[in-house]
Coordinates of C-alpha atoms in Angstrom, one line a residue:
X1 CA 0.0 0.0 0.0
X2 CA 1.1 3.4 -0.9
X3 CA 1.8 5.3 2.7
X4 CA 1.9 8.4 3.3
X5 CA 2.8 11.4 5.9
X6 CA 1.3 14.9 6.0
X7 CA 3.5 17.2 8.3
X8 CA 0.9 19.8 10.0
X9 CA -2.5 19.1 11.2
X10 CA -4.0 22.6 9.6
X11 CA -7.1 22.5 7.5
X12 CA -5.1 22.4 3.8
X13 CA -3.1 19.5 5.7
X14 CA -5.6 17.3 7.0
X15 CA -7.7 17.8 3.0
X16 CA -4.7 16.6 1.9
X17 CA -4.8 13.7 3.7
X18 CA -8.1 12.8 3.5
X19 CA -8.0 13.2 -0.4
X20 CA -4.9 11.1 0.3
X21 CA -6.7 8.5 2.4
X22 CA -10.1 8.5 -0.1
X23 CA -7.9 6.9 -2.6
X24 CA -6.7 3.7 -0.1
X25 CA -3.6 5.5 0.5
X26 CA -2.1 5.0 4.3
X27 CA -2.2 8.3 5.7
X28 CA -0.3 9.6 9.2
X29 CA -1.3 13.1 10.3
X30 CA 1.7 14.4 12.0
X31 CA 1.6 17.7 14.5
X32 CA 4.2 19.7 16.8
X33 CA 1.4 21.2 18.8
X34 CA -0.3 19.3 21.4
X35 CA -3.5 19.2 19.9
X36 CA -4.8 18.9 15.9
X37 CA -6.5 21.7 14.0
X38 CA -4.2 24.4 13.3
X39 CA -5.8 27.2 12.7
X40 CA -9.1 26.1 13.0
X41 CA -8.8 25.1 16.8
X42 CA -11.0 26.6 19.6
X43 CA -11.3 26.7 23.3
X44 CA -12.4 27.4 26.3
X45 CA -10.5 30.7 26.3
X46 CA -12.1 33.0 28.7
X47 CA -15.1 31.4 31.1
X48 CA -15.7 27.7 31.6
X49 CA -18.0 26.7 28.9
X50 CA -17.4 29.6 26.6
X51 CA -15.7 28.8 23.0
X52 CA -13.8 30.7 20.9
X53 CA -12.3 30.3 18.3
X54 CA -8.0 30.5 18.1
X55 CA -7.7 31.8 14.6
X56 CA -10.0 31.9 11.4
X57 CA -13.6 32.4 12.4
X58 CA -15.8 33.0 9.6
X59 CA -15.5 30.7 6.6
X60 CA -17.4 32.1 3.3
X61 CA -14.9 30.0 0.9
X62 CA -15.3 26.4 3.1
X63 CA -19.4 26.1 2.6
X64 CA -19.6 25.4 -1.2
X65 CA -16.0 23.8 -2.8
X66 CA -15.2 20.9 -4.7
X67 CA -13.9 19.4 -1.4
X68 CA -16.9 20.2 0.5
X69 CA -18.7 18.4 -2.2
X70 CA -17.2 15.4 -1.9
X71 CA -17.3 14.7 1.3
X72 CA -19.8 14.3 3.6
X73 CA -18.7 16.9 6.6
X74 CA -22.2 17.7 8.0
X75 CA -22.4 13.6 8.8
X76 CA -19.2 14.5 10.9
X77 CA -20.7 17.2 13.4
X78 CA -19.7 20.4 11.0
X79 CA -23.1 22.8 10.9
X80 CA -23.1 25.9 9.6
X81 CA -24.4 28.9 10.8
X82 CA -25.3 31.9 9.3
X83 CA -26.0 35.2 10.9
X84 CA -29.0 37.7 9.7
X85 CA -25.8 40.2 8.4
X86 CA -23.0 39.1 7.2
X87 CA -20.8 41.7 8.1
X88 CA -21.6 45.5 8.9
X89 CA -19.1 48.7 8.8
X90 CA -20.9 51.0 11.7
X91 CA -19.5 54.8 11.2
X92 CA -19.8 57.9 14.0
X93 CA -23.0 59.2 14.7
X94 CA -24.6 55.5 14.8
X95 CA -24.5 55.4 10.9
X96 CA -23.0 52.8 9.0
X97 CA -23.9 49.7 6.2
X98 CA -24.2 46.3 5.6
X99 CA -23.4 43.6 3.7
X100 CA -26.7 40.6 3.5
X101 CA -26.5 37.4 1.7
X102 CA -28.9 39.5 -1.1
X103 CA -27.3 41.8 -3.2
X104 CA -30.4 43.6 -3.8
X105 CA -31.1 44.3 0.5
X106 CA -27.6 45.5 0.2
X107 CA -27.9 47.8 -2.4
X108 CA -31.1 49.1 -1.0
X109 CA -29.1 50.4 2.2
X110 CA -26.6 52.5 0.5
X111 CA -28.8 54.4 -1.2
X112 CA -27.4 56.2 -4.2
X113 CA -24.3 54.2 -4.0
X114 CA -26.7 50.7 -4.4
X115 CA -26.8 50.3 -8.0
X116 CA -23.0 50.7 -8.1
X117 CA -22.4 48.1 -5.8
X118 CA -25.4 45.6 -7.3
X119 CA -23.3 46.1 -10.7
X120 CA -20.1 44.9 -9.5
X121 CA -21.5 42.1 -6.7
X122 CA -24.2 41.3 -8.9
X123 CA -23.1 39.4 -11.9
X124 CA -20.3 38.0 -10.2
X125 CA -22.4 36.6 -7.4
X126 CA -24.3 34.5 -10.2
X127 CA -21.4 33.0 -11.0
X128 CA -18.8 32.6 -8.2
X129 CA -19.0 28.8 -8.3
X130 CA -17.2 28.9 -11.8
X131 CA -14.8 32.0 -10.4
X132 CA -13.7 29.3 -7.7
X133 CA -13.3 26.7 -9.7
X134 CA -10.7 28.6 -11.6
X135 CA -9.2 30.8 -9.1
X136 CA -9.1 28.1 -6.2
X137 CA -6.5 26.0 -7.8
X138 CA -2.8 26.2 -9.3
X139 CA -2.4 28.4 -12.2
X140 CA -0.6 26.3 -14.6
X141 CA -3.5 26.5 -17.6
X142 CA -5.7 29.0 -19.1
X143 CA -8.4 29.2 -16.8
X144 CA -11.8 27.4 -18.0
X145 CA -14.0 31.0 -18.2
X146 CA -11.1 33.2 -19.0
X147 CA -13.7 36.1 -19.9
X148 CA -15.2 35.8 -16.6
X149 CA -11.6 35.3 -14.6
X150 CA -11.2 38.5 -16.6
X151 CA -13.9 40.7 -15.5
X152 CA -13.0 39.6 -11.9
X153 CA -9.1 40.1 -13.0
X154 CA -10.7 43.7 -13.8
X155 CA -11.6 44.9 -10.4
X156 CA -9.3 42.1 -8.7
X157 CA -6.2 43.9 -10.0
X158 CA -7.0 47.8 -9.4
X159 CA -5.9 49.5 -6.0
X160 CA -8.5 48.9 -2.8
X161 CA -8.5 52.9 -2.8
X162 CA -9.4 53.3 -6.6
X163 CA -11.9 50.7 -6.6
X164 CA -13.5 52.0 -3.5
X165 CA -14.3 55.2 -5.2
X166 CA -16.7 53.5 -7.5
X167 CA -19.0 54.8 -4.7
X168 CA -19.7 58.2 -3.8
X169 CA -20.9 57.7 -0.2
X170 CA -18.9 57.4 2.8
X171 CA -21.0 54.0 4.3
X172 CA -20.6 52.5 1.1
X173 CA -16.8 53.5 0.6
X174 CA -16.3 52.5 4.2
X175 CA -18.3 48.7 3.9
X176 CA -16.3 48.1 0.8
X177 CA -12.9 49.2 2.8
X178 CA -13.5 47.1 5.9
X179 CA -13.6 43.7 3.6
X180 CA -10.7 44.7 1.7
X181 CA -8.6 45.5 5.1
X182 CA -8.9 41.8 5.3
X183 CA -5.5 41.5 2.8
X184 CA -3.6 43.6 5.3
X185 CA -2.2 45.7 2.3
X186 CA -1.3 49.1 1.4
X187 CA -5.2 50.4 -0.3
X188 CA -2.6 51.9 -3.2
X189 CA -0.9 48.7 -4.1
X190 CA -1.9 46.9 -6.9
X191 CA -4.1 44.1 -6.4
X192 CA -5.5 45.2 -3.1
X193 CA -8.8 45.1 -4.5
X194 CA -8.5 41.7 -5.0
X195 CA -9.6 40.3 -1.5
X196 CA -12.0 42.5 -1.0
X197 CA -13.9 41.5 -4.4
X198 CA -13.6 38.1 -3.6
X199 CA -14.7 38.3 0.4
X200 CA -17.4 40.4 -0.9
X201 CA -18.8 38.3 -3.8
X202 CA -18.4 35.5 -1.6
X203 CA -21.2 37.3 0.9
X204 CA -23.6 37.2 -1.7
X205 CA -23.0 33.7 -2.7
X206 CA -22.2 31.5 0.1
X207 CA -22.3 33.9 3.4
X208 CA -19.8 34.6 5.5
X209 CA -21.1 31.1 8.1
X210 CA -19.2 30.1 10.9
X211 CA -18.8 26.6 12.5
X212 CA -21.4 25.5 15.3
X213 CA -19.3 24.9 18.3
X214 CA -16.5 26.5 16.3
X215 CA -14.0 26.3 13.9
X216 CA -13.0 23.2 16.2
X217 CA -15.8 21.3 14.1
X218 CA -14.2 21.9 11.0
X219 CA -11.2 20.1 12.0
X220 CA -12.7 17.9 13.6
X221 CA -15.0 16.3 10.9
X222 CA -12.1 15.9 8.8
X223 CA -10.2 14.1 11.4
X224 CA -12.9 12.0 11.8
X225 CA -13.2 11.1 8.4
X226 CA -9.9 10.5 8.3
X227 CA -10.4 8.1 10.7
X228 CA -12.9 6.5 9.0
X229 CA -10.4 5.6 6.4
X230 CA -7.4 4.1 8.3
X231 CA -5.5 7.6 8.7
X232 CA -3.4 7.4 12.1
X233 CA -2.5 10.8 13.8
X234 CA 0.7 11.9 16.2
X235 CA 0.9 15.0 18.0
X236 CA 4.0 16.4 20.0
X237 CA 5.6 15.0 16.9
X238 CA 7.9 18.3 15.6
X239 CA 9.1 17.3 12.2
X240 CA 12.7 19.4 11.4
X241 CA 14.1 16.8 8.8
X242 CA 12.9 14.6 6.2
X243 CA 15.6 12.0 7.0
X244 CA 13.3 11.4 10.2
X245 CA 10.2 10.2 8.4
X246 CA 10.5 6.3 7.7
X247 CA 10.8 6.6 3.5
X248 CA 7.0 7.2 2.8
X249 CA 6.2 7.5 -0.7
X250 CA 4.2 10.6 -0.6
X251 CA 5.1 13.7 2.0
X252 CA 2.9 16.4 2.5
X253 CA 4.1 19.6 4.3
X254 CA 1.2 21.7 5.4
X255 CA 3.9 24.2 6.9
X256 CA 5.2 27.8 6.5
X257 CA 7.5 28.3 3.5
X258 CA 10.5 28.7 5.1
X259 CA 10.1 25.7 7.3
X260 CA 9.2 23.5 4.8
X261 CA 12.8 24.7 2.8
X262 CA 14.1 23.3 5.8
X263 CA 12.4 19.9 6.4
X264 CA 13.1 19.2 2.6
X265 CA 16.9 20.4 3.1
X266 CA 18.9 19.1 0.2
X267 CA 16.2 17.3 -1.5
X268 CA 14.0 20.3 -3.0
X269 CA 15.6 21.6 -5.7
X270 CA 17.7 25.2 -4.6
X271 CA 15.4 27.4 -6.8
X272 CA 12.7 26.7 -5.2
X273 CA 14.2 26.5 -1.3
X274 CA 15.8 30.1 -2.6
X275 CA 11.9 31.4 -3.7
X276 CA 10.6 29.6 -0.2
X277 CA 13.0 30.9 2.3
X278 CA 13.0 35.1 0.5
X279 CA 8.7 34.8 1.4
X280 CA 8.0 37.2 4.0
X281 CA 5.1 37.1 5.8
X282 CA 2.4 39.8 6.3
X283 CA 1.7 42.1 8.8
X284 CA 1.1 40.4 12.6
X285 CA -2.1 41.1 14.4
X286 CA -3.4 41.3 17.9
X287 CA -6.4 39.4 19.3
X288 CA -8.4 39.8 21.7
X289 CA -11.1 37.4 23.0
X290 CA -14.2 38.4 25.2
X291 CA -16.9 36.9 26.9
X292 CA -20.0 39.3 26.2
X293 CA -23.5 38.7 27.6
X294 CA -26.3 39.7 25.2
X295 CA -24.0 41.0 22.5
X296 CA -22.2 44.2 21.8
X297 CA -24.2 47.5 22.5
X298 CA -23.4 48.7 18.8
X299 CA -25.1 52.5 17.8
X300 CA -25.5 51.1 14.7
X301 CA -28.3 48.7 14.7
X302 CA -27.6 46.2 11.8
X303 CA -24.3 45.9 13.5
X304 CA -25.4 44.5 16.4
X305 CA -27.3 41.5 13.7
X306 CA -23.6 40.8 12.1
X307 CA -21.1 37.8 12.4
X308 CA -18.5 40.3 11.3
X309 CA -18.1 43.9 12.3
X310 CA -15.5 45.7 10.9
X311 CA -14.3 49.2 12.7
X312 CA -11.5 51.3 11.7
X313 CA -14.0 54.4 10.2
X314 CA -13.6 55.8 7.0
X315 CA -12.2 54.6 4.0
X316 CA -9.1 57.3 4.7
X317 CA -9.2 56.1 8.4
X318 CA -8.7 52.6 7.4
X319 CA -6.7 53.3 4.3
X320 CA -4.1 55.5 6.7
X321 CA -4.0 53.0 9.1
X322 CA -3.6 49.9 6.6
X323 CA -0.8 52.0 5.2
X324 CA 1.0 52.4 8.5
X325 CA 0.6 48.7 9.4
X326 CA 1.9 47.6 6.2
X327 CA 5.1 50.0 7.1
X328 CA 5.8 48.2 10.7
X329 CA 4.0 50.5 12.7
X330 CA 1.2 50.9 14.9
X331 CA -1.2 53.3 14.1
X332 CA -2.9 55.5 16.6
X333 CA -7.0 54.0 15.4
X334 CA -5.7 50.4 14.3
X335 CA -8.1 48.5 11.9
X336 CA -10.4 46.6 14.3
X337 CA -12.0 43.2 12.7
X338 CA -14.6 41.7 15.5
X339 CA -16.5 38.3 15.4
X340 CA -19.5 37.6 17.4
X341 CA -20.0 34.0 17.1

């Protein structure tokens, strides 16, 4: 039998090995932390009996995938829940705007700005499934709807900043903003759009869900579907060398770049260790978990109905402090991203 052993327990590692597994291959899971999940793991972090969630929260690019399709997670103990909002921008004064699962609710809250943003969201909504197909997977052919890839290249590619003022009003400026600040870069560079188009089509299409009982649950189906098919799992197990795995014929690292140059030492070929060890990660960020009873007291009212809040102000608020974050330092009014499972 064909065996095989996926270093890191994260979510791309453990789809690995079940895809692995699916196809009768003998699978071991191994993890340095004491527990499996990577970054979808959650705890009691706060009061006994309360959950949150470690890392990623809200998942609008897990409900509806090729992966997702194939295999059965909901029979594992992963639901999905989706809040009335998906995610809400409140301003000064109690103002703000929100993003629903319609396009056409959202458009009818921003007013003169709405048939700007049902223009853009709209048509690609309708089609995100074939967007995902494409842009979910190596690029190593012409994509299969390369006039549709190239309406989303379109916006995708243009400054957050320039993109943003396809809208006239601050709320809509702002909501736009606050889902591009999820790429933690500069609003002038090229490309910044690109997350923000994507997280914000994704609303309309799929939600932005989280996991019932967290992000735990995501994890944890897989590992138990792993399970199912024979996959063995070690954790407290830090790998540093390939020479200490026992010759599988397959090796998965689900690992940062420049750890993974160094697992595979002499045995990945030097341009790409050179390419893996120059990547530089992103800015860091702080988190902050609280235990709130009946929800955040928000002035804005659809705020208080969101999964995801985003706070940082204006689109030149955020934009300023996006800019300075991207620099190494802290701004004064950071970019604030809250979850309220």
């Amino acid at each position: 039998m064909t065996r095989a052993v996926v270093v890191g327990s994260g979510p791309n590692g453990l789809a690995a090995g079940l895809t692995l597994a699916a196809e009768g291959v003998d699978v071991t899971v191994l993890e340095a932390a004491d527990t499996l999940g990577g970054g979808t793991r959650s705890s009691e972090l706060t009061l006994p009996g309360v959950v949150h969630d470690e890392c990623s929260a809200a998942h609008p690019l897990a409900v509806d995938t090729p992966f997702s399709r194939r295999f059965d997670l909901a029979a594992h103990g992963l639901t999905w829940r989706w809040p009335e909002v998906q995610y809400a921008h409140p301003l000064d004064g109690g103002g703000g705007a929100a993003a629903y699962r319609s396009v056409e609710q959202t458009a009818a809250g921003l007013g003169d700005d709405g048939e700007a943003w049902r223009s853009l969201f709209g048509p690609l909504a309708e089609r995100f499934d074939e967007i995902t197909s494409d842009f979910m997977r190596p690029m190593l052919r012409v994509p299969d709807h390369p006039l549709l890839m190239a309406r989303f290249g379109a916006f995708s590619g243009l400054p957050a900043v320039l993109l943003a003022h396809r809208w006239s009003t601050p709320r809509a400026q702002a909501l736009f903003a606050g889902v591009a600040a999820h790429a933690l870069r500069p609003f002038s560079a090229p490309m910044s759009s690109a997350i923000g188009v994507a997280l914000g089509t994704a609303a309309h299409r799929y939600g932005w869900p989280v996991a019932e009982r967290g992000s735990a649950a995501i994890s944890g189906a897989m590992i138990s579907l792993l399970e199912k098919h024979g996959a063995t799992f070690e954790s407290g197990v830090r790998v540093t060398s390939l020479d200490e795995l026992d010759s599988p014929d397959i090796v998965m690292l689900d690992v940062a770049p420049a750890a993974a140059a160094r697992i595979a030492g002499d045995r990945m070929p030097r341009r790409i260790a050179r390419a893996l060890t120059r990547y530089r990660h992103g800015p860091g960020t702080f988190k902050v978990d609280f235990a709130v009873q009946d929800g955040v007291p928000w002035t804005h009212e659809e705020s208080r109905r969101a999964g995801t809040v985003h706070v940082g102000g204006s689109l030149r608020e955020i934009a300023a402090a996006e800019r300075l974050t991207c620099h190494g330092q802290m701004p004064d009014q950071p970019f604030v991203l809250v979850c309220q499972q």
